[in-house]
PDB file of C-alpha atoms in Angstrom:
ATOM      1  CA  MET B   1      -0.276  -0.035   0.042  1.00  0.00           C
ATOM      2  CA  GLN B   2       1.114   3.403  -0.579  1.00  0.00           C
ATOM      3  CA  THR B   3       0.638   6.342   1.517  1.00  0.00           C
ATOM      4  CA  THR B   4       0.820  10.252   1.033  1.00  0.00           C
ATOM      5  CA  ASN B   5      -0.708  11.132   5.072  1.00  0.00           C
ATOM      6  CA  GLY B   6       2.300   9.159   7.109  1.00  0.00           C
ATOM      7  CA  THR B   7       0.850   8.164  10.169  1.00  0.00           C
ATOM      8  CA  THR B   8      -2.511   9.566   9.804  1.00  0.00           C
ATOM      9  CA  MET B   9      -3.682   7.598   6.744  1.00  0.00           C
ATOM     10  CA  TYR B  10      -1.807   4.781   9.061  1.00  0.00           C
ATOM     11  CA  SER B  11      -4.414   5.891  11.742  1.00  0.00           C
ATOM     12  CA  ASN B  12      -7.640   6.169   9.122  1.00  0.00           C
ATOM     13  CA  ARG B  13      -7.142   2.760   8.072  1.00  0.00           C
ATOM     14  CA  LEU B  14      -6.414   0.671  11.358  1.00  0.00           C
ATOM     15  CA  LEU B  15     -10.497   2.505  12.124  1.00  0.00           C
ATOM     16  CA  PHE B  16     -11.967   1.389   9.204  1.00  0.00           C
ATOM     17  CA  THR B  17      -9.961  -1.999   9.405  1.00  0.00           C
ATOM     18  CA  SER B  18     -11.504  -2.195  12.894  1.00  0.00           C
ATOM     19  CA  LEU B  19     -14.936  -1.773  12.178  1.00  0.00           C
ATOM     20  CA  GLY B  20     -15.615  -5.150  10.886  1.00  0.00           C
ATOM     21  CA  LEU B  21     -15.363  -6.184  14.515  1.00  0.00           C
ATOM     22  CA  LEU B  22     -18.380  -3.963  15.629  1.00  0.00           C
ATOM     23  CA  LEU B  23     -20.663  -7.030  13.796  1.00  0.00           C
ATOM     24  CA  PHE B  24     -19.519  -9.245  15.837  1.00  0.00           C
ATOM     25  CA  SER B  25     -19.034  -7.780  19.333  1.00  0.00           C
ATOM     26  CA  SER B  26     -20.077 -11.177  20.955  1.00  0.00           C
ATOM     27  CA  PHE B  27     -16.530 -12.421  19.906  1.00  0.00           C
ATOM     28  CA  LEU B  28     -14.673  -9.604  22.189  1.00  0.00           C
ATOM     29  CA  LEU B  29     -15.429 -10.193  25.789  1.00  0.00           C
ATOM     30  CA  PRO B  30     -15.210 -13.190  27.655  1.00  0.00           C
ATOM     31  CA  THR B  31     -17.828 -14.653  29.233  1.00  0.00           C
ATOM     32  CA  SER B  32     -19.023 -17.538  31.866  1.00  0.00           C
ATOM     33  CA  GLY B  33     -20.986 -20.294  32.154  1.00  0.00           C
ATOM     34  CA  SER B  34     -24.914 -19.991  33.881  1.00  0.00           C
ATOM     35  CA  ALA B  35     -23.715 -23.919  34.612  1.00  0.00           C
ATOM     36  CA  THR B  36     -20.659 -25.655  35.326  1.00  0.00           C
ATOM     37  CA  ASN B  37     -21.505 -28.570  33.650  1.00  0.00           C
ATOM     38  CA  ASN B  38     -21.457 -26.753  30.163  1.00  0.00           C
ATOM     39  CA  TYR B  39     -18.813 -24.417  30.140  1.00  0.00           C
ATOM     40  CA  ASP B  40     -16.750 -27.630  31.160  1.00  0.00           C
ATOM     41  CA  ASP B  41     -18.156 -28.832  27.775  1.00  0.00           C
ATOM     42  CA  ASN B  42     -17.397 -25.626  26.037  1.00  0.00           C
ATOM     43  CA  THR B  43     -13.907 -25.847  27.768  1.00  0.00           C
ATOM     44  CA  GLU B  44     -13.052 -28.770  26.427  1.00  0.00           C
ATOM     45  CA  PHE B  45     -14.525 -28.517  22.790  1.00  0.00           C
ATOM     46  CA  ILE B  46     -12.165 -25.648  22.741  1.00  0.00           C
ATOM     47  CA  ARG B  47      -8.846 -27.828  24.078  1.00  0.00           C
ATOM     48  CA  THR B  48      -9.773 -30.128  21.596  1.00  0.00           C
ATOM     49  CA  SER B  49      -9.895 -28.366  18.694  1.00  0.00           C
ATOM     50  CA  CYS B  50      -6.465 -26.441  19.491  1.00  0.00           C
ATOM     51  CA  ASN B  51      -5.184 -29.636  19.580  1.00  0.00           C
ATOM     52  CA  THR B  52      -4.982 -30.007  16.047  1.00  0.00           C
ATOM     53  CA  SER B  53      -3.632 -25.986  15.759  1.00  0.00           C
ATOM     54  CA  SER B  54      -0.327 -24.880  14.732  1.00  0.00           C
ATOM     55  CA  ASP B  55       0.090 -24.165  18.287  1.00  0.00           C
ATOM     56  CA  PRO B  56      -2.794 -26.068  20.561  1.00  0.00           C
ATOM     57  CA  LYS B  57      -1.407 -24.138  24.550  1.00  0.00           C
ATOM     58  CA  LEU B  58      -1.861 -20.761  22.746  1.00  0.00           C
ATOM     59  CA  CYS B  59      -4.838 -21.326  21.027  1.00  0.00           C
ATOM     60  CA  PHE B  60      -6.170 -22.788  24.129  1.00  0.00           C
ATOM     61  CA  SER B  61      -5.152 -20.025  26.343  1.00  0.00           C
ATOM     62  CA  SER B  62      -6.072 -17.525  24.182  1.00  0.00           C
ATOM     63  CA  LEU B  63      -9.843 -18.699  23.449  1.00  0.00           C
ATOM     64  CA  SER B  64     -11.208 -20.449  27.061  1.00  0.00           C
ATOM     65  CA  MET B  65     -11.909 -17.666  28.372  1.00  0.00           C
ATOM     66  CA  TYR B  66     -14.575 -17.279  25.516  1.00  0.00           C
ATOM     67  CA  ALA B  67     -15.982 -21.151  25.584  1.00  0.00           C
ATOM     68  CA  THR B  68     -19.269 -19.782  26.896  1.00  0.00           C
ATOM     69  CA  THR B  69     -19.662 -17.435  23.783  1.00  0.00           C
ATOM     70  CA  ILE B  70     -17.730 -20.103  21.474  1.00  0.00           C
ATOM     71  CA  ASN B  71     -20.044 -22.805  22.575  1.00  0.00           C
ATOM     72  CA  LYS B  72     -18.930 -25.952  20.927  1.00  0.00           C
ATOM     73  CA  ASN B  73     -19.698 -23.968  17.586  1.00  0.00           C
ATOM     74  CA  PRO B  74     -16.401 -24.523  15.087  1.00  0.00           C
ATOM     75  CA  SER B  75     -17.408 -21.331  13.481  1.00  0.00           C
ATOM     76  CA  SER B  76     -17.700 -19.588  16.342  1.00  0.00           C
ATOM     77  CA  LEU B  77     -14.210 -21.341  17.265  1.00  0.00           C
ATOM     78  CA  VAL B  78     -12.505 -19.588  14.498  1.00  0.00           C
ATOM     79  CA  LYS B  79     -14.513 -16.237  14.066  1.00  0.00           C
ATOM     80  CA  GLN B  80     -13.200 -15.918  17.649  1.00  0.00           C
ATOM     81  CA  SER B  81      -9.391 -16.855  16.883  1.00  0.00           C
ATOM     82  CA  ILE B  82      -9.835 -14.287  14.478  1.00  0.00           C
ATOM     83  CA  SER B  83     -10.859 -11.691  16.458  1.00  0.00           C
ATOM     84  CA  VAL B  84      -8.140 -12.103  18.877  1.00  0.00           C
ATOM     85  CA  ALA B  85      -5.571 -12.193  15.895  1.00  0.00           C
ATOM     86  CA  ILE B  86      -7.077  -8.857  14.838  1.00  0.00           C
ATOM     87  CA  LEU B  87      -7.422  -7.304  18.412  1.00  0.00           C
ATOM     88  CA  ASN B  88      -3.590  -7.381  18.738  1.00  0.00           C
ATOM     89  CA  ALA B  89      -2.605  -6.953  15.477  1.00  0.00           C
ATOM     90  CA  ASN B  90      -4.516  -3.470  16.169  1.00  0.00           C
ATOM     91  CA  ASP B  91      -2.828  -3.057  19.358  1.00  0.00           C
ATOM     92  CA  SER B  92       0.921  -3.990  17.942  1.00  0.00           C
ATOM     93  CA  ALA B  93      -0.040  -1.947  14.847  1.00  0.00           C
ATOM     94  CA  HIS B  94      -0.954   1.466  17.254  1.00  0.00           C
ATOM     95  CA  TYR B  95       2.103   0.885  19.424  1.00  0.00           C
ATOM     96  CA  PHE B  96       4.307   0.924  16.195  1.00  0.00           C
ATOM     97  CA  GLU B  97       2.858   4.316  14.961  1.00  0.00           C
ATOM     98  CA  ASN B  98       3.712   5.448  18.782  1.00  0.00           C
ATOM     99  CA  LEU B  99       7.072   3.929  18.182  1.00  0.00           C
ATOM    100  CA  PHE B 100       7.575   5.554  15.112  1.00  0.00           C
ATOM    101  CA  GLU B 101       5.988   9.374  16.228  1.00  0.00           C
ATOM    102  CA  SER B 102       8.058   9.255  19.569  1.00  0.00           C
ATOM    103  CA  HIS B 103      11.282   9.321  17.598  1.00  0.00           C
ATOM    104  CA  LYS B 104      11.099  10.354  14.452  1.00  0.00           C
ATOM    105  CA  ASN B 105      12.644  13.975  15.170  1.00  0.00           C
ATOM    106  CA  GLU B 106      15.675  11.455  15.850  1.00  0.00           C
ATOM    107  CA  TYR B 107      15.606   9.920  12.274  1.00  0.00           C
ATOM    108  CA  ASN B 108      18.407  11.656  10.118  1.00  0.00           C
ATOM    109  CA  PHE B 109      16.533  10.941   6.544  1.00  0.00           C
ATOM    110  CA  SER B 110      19.647  12.497   4.695  1.00  0.00           C
ATOM    111  CA  ASP B 111      21.054   9.292   6.436  1.00  0.00           C
ATOM    112  CA  PRO B 112      21.411   6.209   4.250  1.00  0.00           C
ATOM    113  CA  ASP B 113      21.283   4.132   7.615  1.00  0.00           C
ATOM    114  CA  SER B 114      19.035   6.055   9.679  1.00  0.00           C
ATOM    115  CA  HIS B 115      17.022   6.481   6.980  1.00  0.00           C
ATOM    116  CA  ARG B 116      16.326   2.633   6.509  1.00  0.00           C
ATOM    117  CA  ALA B 117      15.964   2.121   9.783  1.00  0.00           C
ATOM    118  CA  ALA B 118      12.606   4.855   9.804  1.00  0.00           C
ATOM    119  CA  SER B 119      11.552   3.034   6.827  1.00  0.00           C
ATOM    120  CA  ALA B 120      11.592  -0.224   8.315  1.00  0.00           C
ATOM    121  CA  LEU B 121       9.222   1.098  11.517  1.00  0.00           C
ATOM    122  CA  GLN B 122       7.083   2.314   8.690  1.00  0.00           C
ATOM    123  CA  ALA B 123       7.244  -0.815   7.189  1.00  0.00           C
ATOM    124  CA  CYS B 124       5.958  -2.425   9.804  1.00  0.00           C
ATOM    125  CA  ILE B 125       3.016   0.077  10.535  1.00  0.00           C
ATOM    126  CA  GLU B 126       1.861  -0.422   6.740  1.00  0.00           C
ATOM    127  CA  THR B 127       1.527  -4.050   6.513  1.00  0.00           C
ATOM    128  CA  PHE B 128       0.125  -4.513   9.771  1.00  0.00           C
ATOM    129  CA  ASN B 129      -2.595  -2.227   8.666  1.00  0.00           C
ATOM    130  CA  SER B 130      -2.612  -4.776   5.490  1.00  0.00           C
ATOM    131  CA  ALA B 131      -2.578  -7.422   7.277  1.00  0.00           C
ATOM    132  CA  ILE B 132      -5.645  -6.605   9.828  1.00  0.00           C
ATOM    133  CA  TYR B 133      -7.763  -5.326   6.606  1.00  0.00           C
ATOM    134  CA  GLU B 134      -7.656  -9.065   5.464  1.00  0.00           C
ATOM    135  CA  MET B 135      -8.396 -10.359   8.612  1.00  0.00           C
ATOM    136  CA  ASN B 136     -11.099  -8.459   9.019  1.00  0.00           C
ATOM    137  CA  GLN B 137     -12.031  -8.817   5.400  1.00  0.00           C
ATOM    138  CA  SER B 138     -11.999 -12.743   6.375  1.00  0.00           C
ATOM    139  CA  LEU B 139     -14.322 -11.918   8.916  1.00  0.00           C
ATOM    140  CA  ILE B 140     -16.868 -10.338   7.519  1.00  0.00           C
ATOM    141  CA  GLU B 141     -16.937 -13.418   4.746  1.00  0.00           C
ATOM    142  CA  MET B 142     -18.120 -15.569   7.026  1.00  0.00           C
ATOM    143  CA  HIS B 143     -20.469 -13.799   8.095  1.00  0.00           C
ATOM    144  CA  ASN B 144     -21.765 -13.626   4.755  1.00  0.00           C
ATOM    145  CA  ILE B 145     -21.067 -17.619   4.395  1.00  0.00           C
ATOM    146  CA  GLU B 146     -23.401 -18.173   7.232  1.00  0.00           C
ATOM    147  CA  THR B 147     -26.204 -15.688   5.749  1.00  0.00           C
ATOM    148  CA  SER B 148     -25.913 -16.080   2.178  1.00  0.00           C
ATOM    149  CA  SER B 149     -27.778 -18.724  -0.122  1.00  0.00           C
ATOM    150  CA  SER B 150     -26.034 -17.888  -2.755  1.00  0.00           C
ATOM    151  CA  SER B 151     -24.132 -20.556  -4.674  1.00  0.00           C
ATOM    152  CA  ASP B 152     -20.760 -18.765  -4.746  1.00  0.00           C
ATOM    153  CA  VAL B 153     -20.225 -19.706  -1.020  1.00  0.00           C
ATOM    154  CA  ASN B 154     -17.076 -21.587  -2.020  1.00  0.00           C
ATOM    155  CA  PHE B 155     -15.834 -18.939  -3.937  1.00  0.00           C
ATOM    156  CA  MET B 156     -16.262 -17.143  -0.530  1.00  0.00           C
ATOM    157  CA  LYS B 157     -14.339 -20.193   1.394  1.00  0.00           C
ATOM    158  CA  SER B 158     -11.719 -20.052  -0.565  1.00  0.00           C
ATOM    159  CA  ASN B 159     -11.609 -15.476  -0.302  1.00  0.00           C
ATOM    160  CA  VAL B 160     -11.092 -17.085   3.467  1.00  0.00           C
ATOM    161  CA  LEU B 161      -8.444 -19.116   3.323  1.00  0.00           C
ATOM    162  CA  THR B 162      -6.950 -16.709   0.772  1.00  0.00           C
ATOM    163  CA  TRP B 163      -6.460 -13.892   2.757  1.00  0.00           C
ATOM    164  CA  MET B 164      -5.761 -15.364   6.409  1.00  0.00           C
ATOM    165  CA  PRO B 165      -2.371 -16.577   5.186  1.00  0.00           C
ATOM    166  CA  SER B 166      -1.807 -13.706   3.136  1.00  0.00           C
ATOM    167  CA  ALA B 167      -2.100 -11.597   6.895  1.00  0.00           C
ATOM    168  CA  VAL B 168       0.564 -13.990   8.626  1.00  0.00           C
ATOM    169  CA  ILE B 169       2.354 -13.176   5.309  1.00  0.00           C
ATOM    170  CA  ASP B 170       2.322  -9.399   5.634  1.00  0.00           C
ATOM    171  CA  GLU B 171       3.157  -9.677   9.902  1.00  0.00           C
ATOM    172  CA  ARG B 172       5.931 -11.685   8.912  1.00  0.00           C
ATOM    173  CA  THR B 173       7.562  -9.108   6.479  1.00  0.00           C
ATOM    174  CA  CYS B 174       7.552  -6.584   9.380  1.00  0.00           C
ATOM    175  CA  THR B 175      10.183  -9.049  11.078  1.00  0.00           C
ATOM    176  CA  ASP B 176      12.265  -9.545   7.250  1.00  0.00           C
ATOM    177  CA  GLU B 177      12.432  -5.526   6.989  1.00  0.00           C
ATOM    178  CA  SER B 178      13.060  -5.252  10.597  1.00  0.00           C
ATOM    179  CA  GLU B 179      16.307  -8.389   9.992  1.00  0.00           C
ATOM    180  CA  ASP B 180      19.263  -6.593   9.073  1.00  0.00           C
ATOM    181  CA  VAL B 181      18.683  -2.684   9.937  1.00  0.00           C
ATOM    182  CA  ASN B 182      20.436  -1.088  12.894  1.00  0.00           C
ATOM    183  CA  MET B 183      16.766   0.225  13.940  1.00  0.00           C
ATOM    184  CA  GLY B 184      18.482   2.876  15.937  1.00  0.00           C
ATOM    185  CA  PRO B 185      16.135   4.583  18.768  1.00  0.00           C
ATOM    186  CA  VAL B 186      13.995   1.641  18.529  1.00  0.00           C
ATOM    187  CA  LYS B 187      14.621  -1.863  19.993  1.00  0.00           C
ATOM    188  CA  LYS B 188      15.064  -4.287  17.007  1.00  0.00           C
ATOM    189  CA  GLU B 189      14.337  -6.568  19.880  1.00  0.00           C
ATOM    190  CA  VAL B 190      10.686  -5.738  21.246  1.00  0.00           C
ATOM    191  CA  VAL B 191       9.581  -5.345  17.891  1.00  0.00           C
ATOM    192  CA  ILE B 192      10.759  -8.604  16.748  1.00  0.00           C
ATOM    193  CA  ASP B 193       8.806  -9.866  20.159  1.00  0.00           C
ATOM    194  CA  ARG B 194       5.723  -8.099  19.290  1.00  0.00           C
ATOM    195  CA  VAL B 195       5.483  -9.254  15.387  1.00  0.00           C
ATOM    196  CA  ASN B 196       5.779 -12.691  16.949  1.00  0.00           C
ATOM    197  CA  GLN B 197       3.376 -12.525  19.236  1.00  0.00           C
ATOM    198  CA  VAL B 198       0.362 -10.986  17.125  1.00  0.00           C
ATOM    199  CA  MET B 199       1.994 -14.404  14.347  1.00  0.00           C
ATOM    200  CA  GLY B 200       1.195 -16.850  16.843  1.00  0.00           C
ATOM    201  CA  LEU B 201      -2.146 -15.950  17.267  1.00  0.00           C
ATOM    202  CA  THR B 202      -2.760 -15.123  13.515  1.00  0.00           C
ATOM    203  CA  ASN B 203      -0.651 -18.872  13.103  1.00  0.00           C
ATOM    204  CA  VAL B 204      -3.701 -19.982  15.344  1.00  0.00           C
ATOM    205  CA  ALA B 205      -6.609 -18.511  13.401  1.00  0.00           C
ATOM    206  CA  VAL B 206      -5.398 -19.365  10.138  1.00  0.00           C
ATOM    207  CA  SER B 207      -4.656 -23.312  11.329  1.00  0.00           C
ATOM    208  CA  LEU B 208      -8.243 -22.983  12.678  1.00  0.00           C
ATOM    209  CA  VAL B 209      -9.844 -22.194   9.433  1.00  0.00           C
ATOM    210  CA  ASN B 210      -8.402 -24.567   6.972  1.00  0.00           C
ATOM    211  CA  ASN B 211      -9.610 -26.823   9.407  1.00  0.00           C
ATOM    212  CA  LEU B 212     -13.200 -25.601   9.476  1.00  0.00           C
ATOM    213  CA  TYR B 213     -13.093 -24.979   5.179  1.00  0.00           C
ATOM    214  CA  ARG B 214     -10.739 -27.422   3.908  1.00  0.00           C
ATOM    215  CA  LEU B 215     -12.915 -30.491   3.478  1.00  0.00           C
ATOM    216  CA  LEU B 216     -15.988 -27.931   2.796  1.00  0.00           C
ATOM    217  CA  ILE B 217     -14.823 -26.687  -0.536  1.00  0.00           C
TER     218      ILE B 217
END
């Protein structure tokens, strides 16, 4: 994506891509079960489903608090995992924006190394916004799949199966751009650690999407 207004445009994109979460507000807050046995069943469903994910421990720890909301529904499980990934990616994108804003006066854009350092951080902001957009579109498309009587349902499922892995690629691009760069006033390890945390959650969502749709198209 090309930008012309710096972080203002990044923030606008973040706001736009976050709007889709409003359609799924029930997935954003943890809930508790009204009956212990039912809650235990819901939790066990998540544990079993997470065993086939990219990271069973991370999957369960990030989703078990939503056991009652998920309610043993495979589609709800996937939508919740995408919502969690979006929220964490959104937090990191805002963090990168604030990081750039707080240090931008320290960058000397006429110096090649300093320019590369600033560009690497800007690339993280841009690629995370792209990832958020793709995950948000996936969430909306899942809603369309469940409410549509169209014959294009398989095509919509293919969209989700394409957009979610693309989000991981975008997130990974941030670490690729930063790998061989001295990021100046910004600690590279902090950036990479945040990226890896978000990538872990997005990979979990990708694996759950694959488990849900790969046999249905």
